[in-house]
Coordinates of C-alpha atoms and ligand atoms in Angstrom, one line a residue:
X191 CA -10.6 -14.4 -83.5
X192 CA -7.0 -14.8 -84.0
X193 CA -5.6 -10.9 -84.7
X194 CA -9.2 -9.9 -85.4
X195 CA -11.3 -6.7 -84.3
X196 CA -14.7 -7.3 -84.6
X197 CA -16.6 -4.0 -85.7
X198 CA -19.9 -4.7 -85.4
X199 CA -22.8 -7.1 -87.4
X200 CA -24.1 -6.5 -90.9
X201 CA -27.3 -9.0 -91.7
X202 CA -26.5 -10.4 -88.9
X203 CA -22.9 -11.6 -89.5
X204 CA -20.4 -10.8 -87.2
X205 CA -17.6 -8.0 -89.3
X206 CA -14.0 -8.5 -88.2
X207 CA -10.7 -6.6 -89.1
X208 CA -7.9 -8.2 -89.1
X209 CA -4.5 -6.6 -88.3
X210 CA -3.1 -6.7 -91.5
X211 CA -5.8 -4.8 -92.4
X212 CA -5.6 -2.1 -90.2
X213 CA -2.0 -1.9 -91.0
X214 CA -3.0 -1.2 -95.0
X215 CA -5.2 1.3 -94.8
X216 CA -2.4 4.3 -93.5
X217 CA 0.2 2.6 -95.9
X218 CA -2.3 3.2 -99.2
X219 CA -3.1 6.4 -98.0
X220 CA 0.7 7.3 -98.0
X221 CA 1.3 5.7 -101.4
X222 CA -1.9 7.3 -103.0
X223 CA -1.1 10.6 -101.6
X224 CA 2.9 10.5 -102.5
X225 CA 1.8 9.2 -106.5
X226 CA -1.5 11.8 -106.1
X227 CA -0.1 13.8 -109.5
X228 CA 0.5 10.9 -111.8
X229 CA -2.6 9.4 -111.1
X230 CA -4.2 12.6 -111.5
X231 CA -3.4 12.9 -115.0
X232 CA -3.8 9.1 -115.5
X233 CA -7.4 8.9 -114.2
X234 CA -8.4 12.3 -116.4
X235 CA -7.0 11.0 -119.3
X236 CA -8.7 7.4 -118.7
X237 CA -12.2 9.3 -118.2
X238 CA -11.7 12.2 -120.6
X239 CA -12.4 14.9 -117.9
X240 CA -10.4 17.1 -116.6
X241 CA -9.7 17.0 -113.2
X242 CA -8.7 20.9 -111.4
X243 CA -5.4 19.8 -109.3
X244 CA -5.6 23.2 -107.2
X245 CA -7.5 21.7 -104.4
X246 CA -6.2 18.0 -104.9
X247 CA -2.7 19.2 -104.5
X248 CA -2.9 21.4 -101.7
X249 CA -1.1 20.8 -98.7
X250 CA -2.4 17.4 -97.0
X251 CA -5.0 17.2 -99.3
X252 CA -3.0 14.5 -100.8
X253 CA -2.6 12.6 -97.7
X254 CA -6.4 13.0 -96.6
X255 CA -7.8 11.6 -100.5
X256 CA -5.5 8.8 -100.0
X257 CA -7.2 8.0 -96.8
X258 CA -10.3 8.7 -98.5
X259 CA -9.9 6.4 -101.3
X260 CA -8.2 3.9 -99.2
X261 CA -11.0 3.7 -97.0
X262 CA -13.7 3.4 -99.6
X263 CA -11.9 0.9 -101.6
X264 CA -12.2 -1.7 -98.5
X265 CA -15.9 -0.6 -98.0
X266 CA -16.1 -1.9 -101.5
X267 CA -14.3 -5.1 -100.1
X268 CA -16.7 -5.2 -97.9
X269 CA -19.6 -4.8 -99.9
X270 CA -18.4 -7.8 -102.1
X271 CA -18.1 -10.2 -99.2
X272 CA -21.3 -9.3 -98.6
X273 CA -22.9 -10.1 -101.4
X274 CA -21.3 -13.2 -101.3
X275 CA -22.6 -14.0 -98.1
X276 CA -26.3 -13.0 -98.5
X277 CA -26.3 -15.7 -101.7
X278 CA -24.7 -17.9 -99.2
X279 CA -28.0 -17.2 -96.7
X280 CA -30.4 -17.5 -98.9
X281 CA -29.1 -21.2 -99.8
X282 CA -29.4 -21.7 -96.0
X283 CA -25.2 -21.8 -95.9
X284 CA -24.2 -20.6 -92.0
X285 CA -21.7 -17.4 -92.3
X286 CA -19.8 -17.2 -89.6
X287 CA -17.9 -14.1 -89.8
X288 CA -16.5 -12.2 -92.3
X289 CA -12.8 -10.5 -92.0
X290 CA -11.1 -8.1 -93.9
X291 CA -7.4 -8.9 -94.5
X292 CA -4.3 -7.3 -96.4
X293 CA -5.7 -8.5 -99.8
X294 CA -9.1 -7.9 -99.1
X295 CA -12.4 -10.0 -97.9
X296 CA -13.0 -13.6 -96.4
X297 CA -16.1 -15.0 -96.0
X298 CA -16.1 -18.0 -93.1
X299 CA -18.4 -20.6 -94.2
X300 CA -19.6 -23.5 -92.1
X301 CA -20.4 -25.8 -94.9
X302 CA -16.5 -27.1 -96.2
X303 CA -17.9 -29.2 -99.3
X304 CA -19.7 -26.8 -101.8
X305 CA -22.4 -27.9 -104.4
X306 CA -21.3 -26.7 -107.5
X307 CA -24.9 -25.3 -108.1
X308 CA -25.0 -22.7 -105.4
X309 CA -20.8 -22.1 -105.8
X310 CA -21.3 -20.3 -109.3
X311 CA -24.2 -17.9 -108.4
X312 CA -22.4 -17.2 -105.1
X313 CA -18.6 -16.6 -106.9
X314 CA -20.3 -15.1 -109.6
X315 CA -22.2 -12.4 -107.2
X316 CA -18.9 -10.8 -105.3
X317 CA -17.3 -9.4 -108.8
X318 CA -20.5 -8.5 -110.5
X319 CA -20.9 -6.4 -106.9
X320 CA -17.6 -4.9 -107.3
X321 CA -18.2 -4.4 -111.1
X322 CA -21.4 -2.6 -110.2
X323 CA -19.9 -0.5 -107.7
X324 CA -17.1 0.9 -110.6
X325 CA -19.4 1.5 -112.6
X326 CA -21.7 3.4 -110.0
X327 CA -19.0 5.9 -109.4
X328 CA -17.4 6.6 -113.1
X329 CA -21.3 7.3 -113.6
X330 CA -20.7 9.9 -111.0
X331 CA -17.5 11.0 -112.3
X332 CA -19.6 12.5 -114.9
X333 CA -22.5 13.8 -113.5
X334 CA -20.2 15.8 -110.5
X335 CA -17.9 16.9 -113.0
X336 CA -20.7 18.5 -115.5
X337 CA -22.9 19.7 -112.1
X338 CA -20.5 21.4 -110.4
X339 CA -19.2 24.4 -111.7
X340 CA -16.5 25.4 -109.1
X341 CA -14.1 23.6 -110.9
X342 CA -11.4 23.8 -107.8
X343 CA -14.3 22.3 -105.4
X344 CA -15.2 19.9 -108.2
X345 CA -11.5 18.3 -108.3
X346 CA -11.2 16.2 -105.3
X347 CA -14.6 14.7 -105.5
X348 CA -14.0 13.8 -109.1
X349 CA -10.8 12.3 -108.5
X350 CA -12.2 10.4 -105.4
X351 CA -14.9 9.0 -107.4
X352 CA -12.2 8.0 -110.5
X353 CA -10.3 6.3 -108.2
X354 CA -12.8 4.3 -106.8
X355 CA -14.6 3.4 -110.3
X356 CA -10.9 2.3 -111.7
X357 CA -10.1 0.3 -108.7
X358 CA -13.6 -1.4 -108.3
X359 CA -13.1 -2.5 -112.2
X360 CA -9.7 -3.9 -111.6
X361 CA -11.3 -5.4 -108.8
X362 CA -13.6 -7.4 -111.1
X363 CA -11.1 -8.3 -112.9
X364 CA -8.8 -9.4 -111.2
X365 CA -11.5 -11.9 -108.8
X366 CA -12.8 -13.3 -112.2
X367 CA -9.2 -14.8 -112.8
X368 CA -9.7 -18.4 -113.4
X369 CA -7.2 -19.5 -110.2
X370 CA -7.9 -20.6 -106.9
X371 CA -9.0 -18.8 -104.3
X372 CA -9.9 -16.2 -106.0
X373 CA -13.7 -15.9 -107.4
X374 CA -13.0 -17.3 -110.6
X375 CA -11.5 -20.1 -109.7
X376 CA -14.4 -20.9 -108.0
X377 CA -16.6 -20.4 -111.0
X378 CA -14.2 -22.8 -112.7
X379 CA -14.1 -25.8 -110.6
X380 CA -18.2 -25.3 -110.8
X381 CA -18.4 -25.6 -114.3
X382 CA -16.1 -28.8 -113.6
X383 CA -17.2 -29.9 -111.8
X384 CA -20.8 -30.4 -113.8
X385 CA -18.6 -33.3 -116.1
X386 CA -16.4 -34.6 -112.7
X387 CA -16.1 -35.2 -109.6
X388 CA -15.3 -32.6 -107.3
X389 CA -11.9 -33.5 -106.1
X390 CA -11.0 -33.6 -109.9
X391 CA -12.8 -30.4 -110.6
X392 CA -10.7 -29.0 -107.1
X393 CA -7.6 -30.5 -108.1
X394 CA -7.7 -28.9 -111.8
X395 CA -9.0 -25.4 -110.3
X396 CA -5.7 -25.6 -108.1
X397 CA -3.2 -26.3 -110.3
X398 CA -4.6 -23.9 -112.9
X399 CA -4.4 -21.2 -109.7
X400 CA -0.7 -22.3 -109.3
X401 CA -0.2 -22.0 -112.4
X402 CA -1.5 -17.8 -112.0
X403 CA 0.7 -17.4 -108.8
X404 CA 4.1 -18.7 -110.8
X405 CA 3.4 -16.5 -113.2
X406 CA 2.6 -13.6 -111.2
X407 CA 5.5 -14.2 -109.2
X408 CA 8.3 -14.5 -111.9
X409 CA 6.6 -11.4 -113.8
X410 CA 7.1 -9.7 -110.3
X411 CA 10.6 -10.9 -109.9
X412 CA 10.6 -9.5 -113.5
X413 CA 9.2 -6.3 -113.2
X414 CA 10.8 -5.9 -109.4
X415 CA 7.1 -5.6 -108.5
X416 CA 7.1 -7.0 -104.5
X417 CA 3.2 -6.2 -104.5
X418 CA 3.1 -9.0 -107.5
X419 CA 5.3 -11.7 -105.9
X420 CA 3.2 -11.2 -102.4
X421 CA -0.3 -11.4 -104.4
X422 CA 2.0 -14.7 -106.0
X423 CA 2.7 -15.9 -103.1
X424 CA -1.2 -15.7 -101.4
X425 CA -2.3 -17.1 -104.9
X426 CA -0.3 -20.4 -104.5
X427 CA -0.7 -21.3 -101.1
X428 CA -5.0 -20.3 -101.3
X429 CA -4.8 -23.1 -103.9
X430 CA -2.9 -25.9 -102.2
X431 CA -5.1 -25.2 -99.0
X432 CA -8.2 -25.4 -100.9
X433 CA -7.2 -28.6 -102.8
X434 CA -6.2 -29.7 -99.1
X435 CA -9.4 -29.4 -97.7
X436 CA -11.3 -30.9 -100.2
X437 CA -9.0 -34.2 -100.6
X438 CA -9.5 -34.9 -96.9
X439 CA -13.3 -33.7 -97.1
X440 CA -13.5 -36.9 -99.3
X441 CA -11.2 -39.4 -97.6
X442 CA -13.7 -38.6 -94.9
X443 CA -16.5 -39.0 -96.6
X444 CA -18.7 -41.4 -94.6
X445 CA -16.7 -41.8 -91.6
X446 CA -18.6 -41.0 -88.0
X447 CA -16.9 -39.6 -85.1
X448 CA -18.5 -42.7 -83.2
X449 CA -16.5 -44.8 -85.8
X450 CA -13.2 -43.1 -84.6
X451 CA -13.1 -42.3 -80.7
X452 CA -11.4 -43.9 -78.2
X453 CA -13.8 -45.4 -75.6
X454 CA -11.4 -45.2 -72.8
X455 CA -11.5 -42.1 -72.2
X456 CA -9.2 -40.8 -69.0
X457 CA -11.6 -37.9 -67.4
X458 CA -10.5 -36.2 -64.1
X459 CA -13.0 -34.7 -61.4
X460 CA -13.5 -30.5 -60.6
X461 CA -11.5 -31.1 -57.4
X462 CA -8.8 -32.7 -58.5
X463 CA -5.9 -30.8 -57.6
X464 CA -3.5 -29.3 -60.7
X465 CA -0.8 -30.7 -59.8
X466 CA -2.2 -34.3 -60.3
X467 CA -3.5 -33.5 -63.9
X468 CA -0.2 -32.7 -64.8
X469 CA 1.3 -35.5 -62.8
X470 CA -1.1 -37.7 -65.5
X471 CA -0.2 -35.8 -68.8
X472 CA 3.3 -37.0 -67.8
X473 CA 2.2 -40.5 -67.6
X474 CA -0.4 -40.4 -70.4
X475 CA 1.2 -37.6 -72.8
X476 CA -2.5 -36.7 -72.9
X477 CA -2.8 -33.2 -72.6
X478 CA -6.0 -32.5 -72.3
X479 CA -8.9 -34.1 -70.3
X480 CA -12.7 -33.5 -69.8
X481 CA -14.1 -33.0 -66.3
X482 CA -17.1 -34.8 -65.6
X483 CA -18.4 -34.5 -62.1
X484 CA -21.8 -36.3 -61.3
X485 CA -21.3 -39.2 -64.2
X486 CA -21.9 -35.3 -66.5
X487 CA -19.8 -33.7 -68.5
X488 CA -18.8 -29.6 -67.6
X489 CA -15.8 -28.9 -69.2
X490 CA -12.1 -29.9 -70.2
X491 CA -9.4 -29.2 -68.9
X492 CA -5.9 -28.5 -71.1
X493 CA -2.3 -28.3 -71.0
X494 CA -3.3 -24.7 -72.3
X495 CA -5.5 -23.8 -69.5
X496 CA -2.4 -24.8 -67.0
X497 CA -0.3 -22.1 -68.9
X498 CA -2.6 -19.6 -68.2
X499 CA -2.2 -19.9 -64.4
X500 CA 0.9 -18.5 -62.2
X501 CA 3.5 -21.4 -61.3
X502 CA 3.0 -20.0 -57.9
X503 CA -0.4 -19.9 -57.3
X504 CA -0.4 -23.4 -58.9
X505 CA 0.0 -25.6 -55.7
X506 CA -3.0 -24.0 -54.7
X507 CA -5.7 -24.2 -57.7
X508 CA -8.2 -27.0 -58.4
X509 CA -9.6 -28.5 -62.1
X510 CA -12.4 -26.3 -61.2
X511 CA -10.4 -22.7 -61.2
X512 CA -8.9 -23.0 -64.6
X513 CA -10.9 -25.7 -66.8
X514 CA -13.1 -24.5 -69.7
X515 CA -16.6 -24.3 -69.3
X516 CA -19.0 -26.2 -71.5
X517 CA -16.5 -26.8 -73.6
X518 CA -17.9 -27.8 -77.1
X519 CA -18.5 -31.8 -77.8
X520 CA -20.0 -33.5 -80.8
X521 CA -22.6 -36.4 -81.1
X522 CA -21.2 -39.9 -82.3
X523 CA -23.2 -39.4 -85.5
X524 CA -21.1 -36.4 -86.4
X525 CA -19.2 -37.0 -89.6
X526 CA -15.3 -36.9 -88.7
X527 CA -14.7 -33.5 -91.0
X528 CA -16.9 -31.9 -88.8
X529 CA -14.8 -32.2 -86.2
X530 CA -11.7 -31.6 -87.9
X531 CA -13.5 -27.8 -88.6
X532 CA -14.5 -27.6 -85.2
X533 CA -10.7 -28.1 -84.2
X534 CA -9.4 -25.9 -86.8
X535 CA -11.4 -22.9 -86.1
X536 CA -11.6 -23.3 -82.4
X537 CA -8.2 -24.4 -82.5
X538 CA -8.5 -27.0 -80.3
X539 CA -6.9 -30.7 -80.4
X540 CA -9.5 -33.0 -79.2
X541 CA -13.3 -33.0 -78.9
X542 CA -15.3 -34.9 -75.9
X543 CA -17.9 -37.3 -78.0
X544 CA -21.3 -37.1 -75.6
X545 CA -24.7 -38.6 -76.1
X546 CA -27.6 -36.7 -73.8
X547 CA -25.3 -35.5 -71.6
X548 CA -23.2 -39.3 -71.4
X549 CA -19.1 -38.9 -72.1
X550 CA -19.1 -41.9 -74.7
X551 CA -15.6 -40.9 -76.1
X552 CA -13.1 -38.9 -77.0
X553 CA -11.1 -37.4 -80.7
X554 CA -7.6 -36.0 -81.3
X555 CA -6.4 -33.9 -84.3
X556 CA -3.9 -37.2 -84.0
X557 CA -6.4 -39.3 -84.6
X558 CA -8.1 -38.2 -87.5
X559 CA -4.6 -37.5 -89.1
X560 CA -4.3 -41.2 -88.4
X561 CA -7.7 -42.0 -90.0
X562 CA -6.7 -39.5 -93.1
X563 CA -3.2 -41.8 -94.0
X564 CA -5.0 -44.6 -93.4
X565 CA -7.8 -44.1 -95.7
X566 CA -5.2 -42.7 -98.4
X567 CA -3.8 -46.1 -98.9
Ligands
LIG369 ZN1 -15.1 -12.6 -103.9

């Protein structure tokens, strides 16, 4: 949960914000409210209707319709992460959180290597949503705007609803973009990946995304558009992470954690005294150990516990004050990438190998970066 709030639970899956995003929402609302009378006229004269700027205008009115809008356009994020998650459910995919960032939605998934047959129905899902959405509110746009007769009252709610239907089209859009990681690139490296192999069908979706982000960026240089050279920037390095994650999936392929781990594995006891763990990451540049008392495994103890304690009260602490409890191990069976997420989203660096309850071994970050040149030879 690294700079995330987490809000509550929708279906069941846990809804985090993430700074970033709580940072965007008062920023759009400035910039909406400070543009509020070109985009007036803009959105009446996309629509046809016209929108009564007496209300819309008045004092903070601005202000509060930027918030407004600014705060639906992220429930419509929301909503299309969603959607992309219940598809994600129903083909019994694990969804562990979703977080709401600058540039919208992220949907954690537990599975890493994606069968091309359930990637396009659930990329395909999240724009359709958003397009729905639009389209749902210009519907409105209408039906306030020939309902309401008070045409001062009728003006804000029109140009709420405007907003949103323009935004949620762009939204579309934009996702269906055929570049990594945005939704289209997904749907892309599916329909690759029906005549390839998925690294290929990864490894073209990728460039093709990098591809989008130089372009974006040198129009932004261009046009002195910073929004476009930021979107660039999140374009380019969403590709290479993607293609990343894939290329080791596969060098992986097949490799067991029991295949892997080092069978010596240096454990300490929950009396040991701090002082002497640290005495041995000195001597074994290990910095991390599991505790085992009673031949069973209860924890591991790390370099980053021993920061969290006060260099005075450290004379006086045992393994047993500071470890982590039941800290999180993974059979021998386990395929090596699993571990790798583990590490990645935990953000651990090694993970105690146990077999009903037994310590058989251990594995460090190290060593599967070891495993990963090795295998690339
Ligand atoms: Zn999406």
């Amino acid at each position: 949960m690294d700079g995330s709030l987490r809000i509550g639970r929708l279906f069941g899956i846990p809804i985090e914000l993430h700074f970033t995003f709580l940072l965007v929402i008062p920023l759009f609302a400035w910039i909406i409210g400070t543009q509020i009378e070109l985009t007036l006229s803009l959105l009446g004269m996309v629509f046809g209707v016209e929108i009564d700027p007496t209300l819309v205008l008045n004092g903070v009115m601005p202000y509060l319709l930027g918030a407004v809008v600014s705060l639906g356009l992220f429930a419509g994020v929301l909503l299309h992460e969603i959607a992309h998650s219940l598809v994600a459910l129903r083909w019994g995919m694990r969804i562990n959180a979703i977080t709401l960032y600058l540039f919208g939605g992220v949907s954690q998934m537990e599975e890493s290597t994606p069968d091309p047959k359930i990637e396009l129905p659930m990329a395909l899902v999240g724009p359709l949503t958003s397009l729905a959405l639009g389209l749902i509110c210009i519907g409105l746009v209408y039906v306030v705007d020939g309902a309401i007769v008070d045409r001062p009252l009728a003006g804000p709610l029109v140009f709420i609803l405007a907003y949103l239907g323009l935004l949620n089209v762009i939204l579309f859009a934009f996702n269906l973009l055929p570049a990594f990681p945005m939704d289209g690139g997904r749907v892309l490296r599916a329909f690759l990946a029906r005549r390839m192999p998925l690294p290929r069908a990864t490894r073209i979706a990728a460039s093709v995304g990098k591809g989008f982000a130089v372009l974006f960026g040198v129009l932004g240089l261009i046009a002195l558009n910073p929004i476009l050279v930021i979107i660039a920037f999140f374009i380019y390095i969403g590709a290479s992470q993607e293609s990343t994650a894939i290329h080791y999936t596969f060098l992986l392929k097949d490799v067991t954690l029991g295949q892997i781990m080092s069978r010596e594995v240096m454990t300490v006891d929950p009396s040991t005294p701090i002082h002497v763990v640290l005495d041995q990451m000195y001597a074994t540049k290990h910095l991390g150990f599991p505790v085992v008392e009673r031949g069973a495994l209860i924890g591991m103890v790390t370099l980053d516990d021993l920061h969290r304690t006060n260099p005075i009260d450290r004379d006086a602490l045992i393994v047993r004050d500071v470890m982590t409890r039941g800290a999180l191990s993974l059979p021998p069976e386990a395929p090596v990438v699993d571990a790798l997420r583990v590490m990645s989203e935990q953000n651990i660096g090694r993970v105690p190998i146990v077999r009903e309850g037994d310590l058989l071994g251990i594995v460090t970050r190290t060593d599967i970066m070891k495993v990963i040149e090795l295998r690339e030879l």
